C-alpha cells in the first residue's frame, strides 16, 4: 500500500495547497499534450501572475518527463531532476533564481511538490511498482480547460484592443490631414492649433501600450474633434454669395473689395474703425505669396505647400532677421498667423532697405490693429516691382513712410 504525502518538506500546509492536492488526486479522464498545456498557460500567464522566465523553468521540467501526453492511462507525471540538472537545462541559471521560479509555479498551482521524507528527489522501484518523489506535473492536465478558457478570453481582449488602437491611429491621421487642409482654407481660425496639438499628443500616447479604457477615451476625443473640424471645413467650403452672374447679388471675385470699401468710407467721412476689419486678416492666396516671395523659401529644407509650412518657416526666419520673439508674437496676434507670415516673406524680399525690421513689423502690427494695414498691397507691389518701383508698404493703398524713419 502506497501513501501520497500532502505536506512539503519543512514547509507549512496552506489552504491553497490542500485545494490543489485534492484536485490532483482526482483521476484525469482525458489525455492532454504537455506542450499544448504549456502554450495555453503561456497565453494566460498574465492572469496567473507568471513571467516568461517562470514558464521557461516549467518548460525545462516538462523536458524531464519522457511522455508527451499527461493524464488518462499514461504514467504518473512526476519528475525528479536534481537542482544541478535543472540549472544546466536552463543554460546555467543560478540555483537560487531557479528555486524562486519553481516556488512561483507551485504557488500558482501549476505544479505540486511530492517531497520524500528527507526532501530529496529520487525514484524507488519495488518490483514492477515505481515510487517517485519530485515535481508533479498532473495539475497541467487537470487545469487544461481552465487555461484554454482564460487564454481564449485574453486573446479576444487583445484582438479587440488592437482593433481599437488601429481605429484611433487612423482617426488621428485623418484629423492631422483635416487640420492641414483646413489651414489652407481658413488659416485665421485658432481651432487648427488646438486640433494639431490633439493629433500630436495622440501620436505620442500611441507609442505606449494603452489599455482598452485609455483607447476608448482617446477614441471619444477624436470623434468629437473630427466632427468639429469637418463642420468648420464645410463652412469654409460653402460660398456666402451666389457665383452666378445672372443673380441680382454682386459677386466679388477680387480681394480688392476691402480697399474699395475703404475709399467709399473716406468719401463719406467715416473713420477707419467704422470699416469691417475682418477682411484685413485674410492674406493673399498662398500661390501668389510663394511666386512673389522666393527668398524665404531658400531657408526651407522642403517644399512649402501649405500655409502651416510658411508659418513654421517664418517662426524660424524671424529671429534671423533681428525680430524679437515678443514682437513676432504680437504681429501674429494682430495680423493673424498667415498674414504675419506673408508680411515677413515680403519684408525679406526688401530686407536690405529696412533699417530696423523689428520696429518695422511692430509698426505694421499697430496699423493692422487699427484697420489700416493688409499685406495684400505689399505682395502686389512686389509682383510689379522693377526699375524705378518704389517701396511697397501701403496703408490701404496709401504710400508708406520711408524705412529709414523706422
Coordinates of N, CA and C in Angstrom, one line a residue, residues 41-133:
X41 N -1.0 27.9 -21.2 CA -0.6 28.6 -19.9 C 0.2 29.9 -20.3
X42 N 1.0 29.8 -21.3 CA 1.8 30.9 -21.7 C 0.9 32.1 -22.2
X43 N -0.2 31.7 -22.9 CA -1.1 32.7 -23.4 C -1.9 33.4 -22.2
X44 N -2.1 32.6 -21.1 CA -2.9 33.1 -20.0 C -2.0 33.4 -18.8
X45 N -0.7 33.6 -19.0 CA 0.2 33.8 -17.9 C 0.0 35.0 -17.1
X46 N -0.5 36.1 -17.7 CA -0.7 37.3 -17.0 C -1.8 37.2 -16.0
X47 N -2.8 36.3 -16.3 CA -3.9 36.1 -15.3 C -3.4 35.4 -14.1
X48 N -2.3 34.5 -14.2 CA -1.8 33.8 -13.1 C -0.5 34.5 -12.5
X49 N -0.2 35.7 -13.0 CA 0.9 36.4 -12.5 C 2.3 35.7 -12.7
X50 N 2.4 35.0 -13.8 CA 3.6 34.3 -14.1 C 4.4 35.0 -15.2
X51 N 5.7 35.0 -15.1 CA 6.5 35.6 -16.1 C 7.0 34.6 -17.1
X52 N 7.6 35.2 -18.1 CA 8.1 34.3 -19.2 C 9.3 33.4 -18.6
X53 N 10.0 33.9 -17.7 CA 11.1 33.0 -17.1 C 10.5 31.9 -16.2
X54 N 9.4 32.2 -15.6 CA 8.7 31.1 -14.9 C 8.3 30.0 -15.8
X55 N 7.8 30.4 -17.0 CA 7.4 29.4 -18.0 C 8.6 28.7 -18.6
X56 N 9.8 29.4 -18.6 CA 11.0 28.7 -19.1 C 11.4 27.6 -18.2
X57 N 11.3 27.8 -16.9 CA 11.6 26.8 -15.9 C 10.6 25.6 -16.0
X58 N 9.3 26.0 -16.2 CA 8.3 24.9 -16.4 C 8.6 24.1 -17.7
X59 N 9.1 24.7 -18.7 CA 9.4 24.0 -19.9 C 10.6 23.1 -19.7
X60 N 11.5 23.5 -18.9 CA 12.7 22.6 -18.6 C 12.2 21.4 -17.8
X61 N 11.2 21.6 -16.8 CA 10.7 20.5 -16.1 C 9.9 19.5 -17.0
X62 N 9.2 20.1 -17.9 CA 8.5 19.2 -18.8 C 9.4 18.3 -19.7
X63 N 10.6 18.9 -20.0 CA 11.6 18.2 -20.7 C 12.1 16.9 -20.0
X64 N 12.0 16.9 -18.7 CA 12.4 15.7 -18.0 C 11.4 14.6 -17.9
X65 N 10.2 14.9 -18.4 CA 9.1 13.9 -18.4 C 9.2 13.2 -19.8
X66 N 9.4 11.9 -19.8 CA 9.6 11.2 -21.1 C 8.4 11.1 -22.0
X67 N 7.2 11.2 -21.4 CA 6.0 11.1 -22.2 C 5.5 12.4 -22.7
X68 N 4.8 12.5 -23.8 CA 4.3 13.7 -24.3 C 2.9 14.0 -23.7
X69 N 2.1 12.9 -23.5 CA 0.8 13.1 -23.0 C 0.7 13.0 -21.5
X70 N -0.2 13.7 -20.9 CA -0.4 13.7 -19.5 C -1.9 13.2 -19.2
X71 N -2.1 12.5 -18.1 CA -3.4 12.1 -17.8 C -3.8 10.8 -18.4
X72 N -5.1 10.5 -18.3 CA -5.6 9.2 -18.9 C -4.9 8.0 -18.3
X73 N -4.4 7.1 -19.2 CA -3.7 5.9 -18.8 C -2.2 6.0 -18.8
X74 N -1.7 7.3 -19.0 CA -0.3 7.5 -19.0 C 0.3 7.4 -17.6
X75 N 1.6 7.1 -17.6 CA 2.3 7.0 -16.3 C 2.2 8.3 -15.5
X76 N 2.4 8.2 -14.2 CA 2.3 9.4 -13.3 C 3.4 10.4 -13.8
X77 N 3.0 11.7 -13.8 CA 3.8 12.7 -14.4 C 4.6 13.4 -13.2
X78 N 5.5 12.6 -12.6 CA 6.3 13.2 -11.5 C 7.8 13.1 -12.0
X79 N 8.4 14.3 -12.0 CA 9.8 14.4 -12.5 C 10.7 14.6 -11.2
X80 N 11.9 14.1 -11.3 CA 12.8 14.2 -10.1 C 14.2 14.6 -10.4
X81 N 14.4 15.6 -11.2 CA 15.8 16.0 -11.5 C 16.4 16.8 -10.4
X82 N 17.7 16.7 -10.3 CA 18.4 17.5 -9.3 C 18.5 19.0 -9.6
X83 N 18.8 19.8 -8.6 CA 18.9 21.2 -8.9 C 20.0 21.5 -10.0
X84 N 21.0 20.8 -9.9 CA 22.1 21.0 -10.9 C 21.7 20.6 -12.3
X85 N 20.9 19.5 -12.4 CA 20.4 19.1 -13.7 C 19.4 20.2 -14.3
X86 N 18.6 20.7 -13.4 CA 17.6 21.7 -13.9 C 18.4 23.0 -14.3
X87 N 19.4 23.4 -13.6 CA 20.1 24.7 -13.9 C 20.9 24.5 -15.2
X88 N 21.4 23.3 -15.4 CA 22.1 23.0 -16.7 C 21.2 23.1 -17.8
X89 N 20.0 22.5 -17.7 CA 18.9 22.6 -18.7 C 18.5 24.0 -19.0
X90 N 18.7 24.9 -18.0 CA 18.3 26.3 -18.1 C 19.5 27.2 -18.5
X91 N 20.5 26.6 -19.1 CA 21.7 27.3 -19.6 C 22.5 28.0 -18.5
X92 N 22.6 27.4 -17.3 CA 23.4 27.9 -16.2 C 22.7 28.9 -15.4
X93 N 21.4 28.9 -15.3 CA 20.7 29.8 -14.4 C 21.1 29.5 -12.9
X94 N 21.3 30.6 -12.1 CA 21.7 30.4 -10.7 C 20.6 29.5 -10.0
X95 N 21.1 28.7 -9.1 CA 20.2 27.8 -8.4 C 19.1 28.5 -7.5
X96 N 19.6 29.6 -6.9 CA 18.6 30.4 -6.1 C 17.5 31.0 -7.0
X97 N 17.9 31.5 -8.2 CA 16.9 32.0 -9.1 C 15.9 30.9 -9.6
X98 N 16.5 29.7 -9.9 CA 15.6 28.6 -10.3 C 14.6 28.2 -9.2
X99 N 15.1 28.2 -8.0 CA 14.2 27.8 -6.9 C 13.1 28.8 -6.7
X100 N 13.4 30.1 -6.9 CA 12.4 31.1 -6.8 C 11.3 31.0 -7.9
X101 N 11.7 30.7 -9.1 CA 10.7 30.5 -10.2 C 9.9 29.2 -9.9
X102 N 10.5 28.2 -9.4 CA 9.7 27.0 -9.1 C 8.7 27.3 -8.0
X103 N 9.1 28.1 -7.0 CA 8.1 28.4 -5.9 C 6.9 29.2 -6.5
X104 N 7.2 30.0 -7.5 CA 6.1 30.8 -8.1 C 5.1 29.8 -8.9
X105 N 5.7 28.8 -9.5 CA 4.9 27.8 -10.2 C 4.0 27.0 -9.2
X106 N 4.6 26.7 -8.1 CA 3.9 25.9 -7.1 C 2.8 26.8 -6.5
X107 N 3.1 28.1 -6.2 CA 2.0 29.0 -5.6 C 0.9 29.2 -6.6
X108 N 1.2 29.2 -7.9 CA 0.1 29.3 -8.9 C -0.6 28.1 -9.1
X109 N -0.2 26.9 -8.5 CA -0.9 25.7 -8.7 C -0.7 25.0 -10.0
X110 N 0.4 25.4 -10.7 CA 0.8 24.7 -11.9 C 1.4 23.4 -11.8
X111 N 2.3 23.3 -10.7 CA 2.9 22.0 -10.4 C 2.7 21.8 -8.9
X112 N 3.0 20.6 -8.4 CA 2.9 20.2 -7.0 C 4.2 19.6 -6.5
X113 N 4.6 19.8 -5.3 CA 5.8 19.1 -4.7 C 5.3 17.8 -4.1
X114 N 6.1 16.8 -4.5 CA 5.9 15.4 -3.9 C 7.3 15.1 -3.2
X115 N 7.4 15.7 -2.0 CA 8.7 15.5 -1.4 C 8.9 14.2 -0.6
X116 N 10.1 13.7 -0.7 CA 10.4 12.4 0.1 C 10.6 12.7 1.6
X117 N 10.8 11.8 2.4 CA 10.9 12.0 3.8 C 12.1 12.9 4.2
X118 N 13.2 12.9 3.4 CA 14.3 13.8 3.6 C 14.3 15.0 2.7
X119 N 13.3 15.2 1.9 CA 13.3 16.3 0.9 C 14.0 16.1 -0.3
X120 N 14.6 15.0 -0.5 CA 15.4 14.7 -1.8 C 14.4 14.2 -2.9
X121 N 14.9 14.4 -4.1 CA 14.1 14.0 -5.3 C 14.7 12.8 -5.9
X122 N 14.0 11.7 -5.9 CA 14.5 10.4 -6.4 C 13.3 9.5 -6.8
X123 N 13.6 8.4 -7.4 CA 12.6 7.3 -7.7 C 13.1 6.0 -7.1
X124 N 12.1 5.3 -6.6 CA 12.4 4.0 -6.0 C 11.5 2.9 -6.6
X125 N 12.1 1.9 -7.0 CA 11.4 0.8 -7.7 C 11.3 -0.4 -6.8
X126 N 10.1 -0.9 -6.7 CA 9.9 -2.2 -5.9 C 9.2 -3.2 -6.8
X127 N 10.0 -4.0 -7.4 CA 9.4 -4.9 -8.3 C 9.0 -4.1 -9.6
X128 N 7.7 -4.3 -10.0 CA 7.2 -3.5 -11.1 C 6.7 -2.2 -10.7
X129 N 6.5 -1.9 -9.4 CA 6.0 -0.6 -9.0 C 7.1 0.4 -8.9
X130 N 6.7 1.7 -9.2 CA 7.7 2.8 -9.1 C 7.1 3.9 -8.2
X131 N 7.9 4.4 -7.3 CA 7.5 5.5 -6.4 C 8.5 6.6 -6.6
X132 N 8.0 7.8 -7.1 CA 8.9 8.9 -7.5 C 8.5 10.1 -6.5
X133 N 9.6 10.8 -6.1 CA 9.5 12.0 -5.3 C 10.1 13.1 -6.1

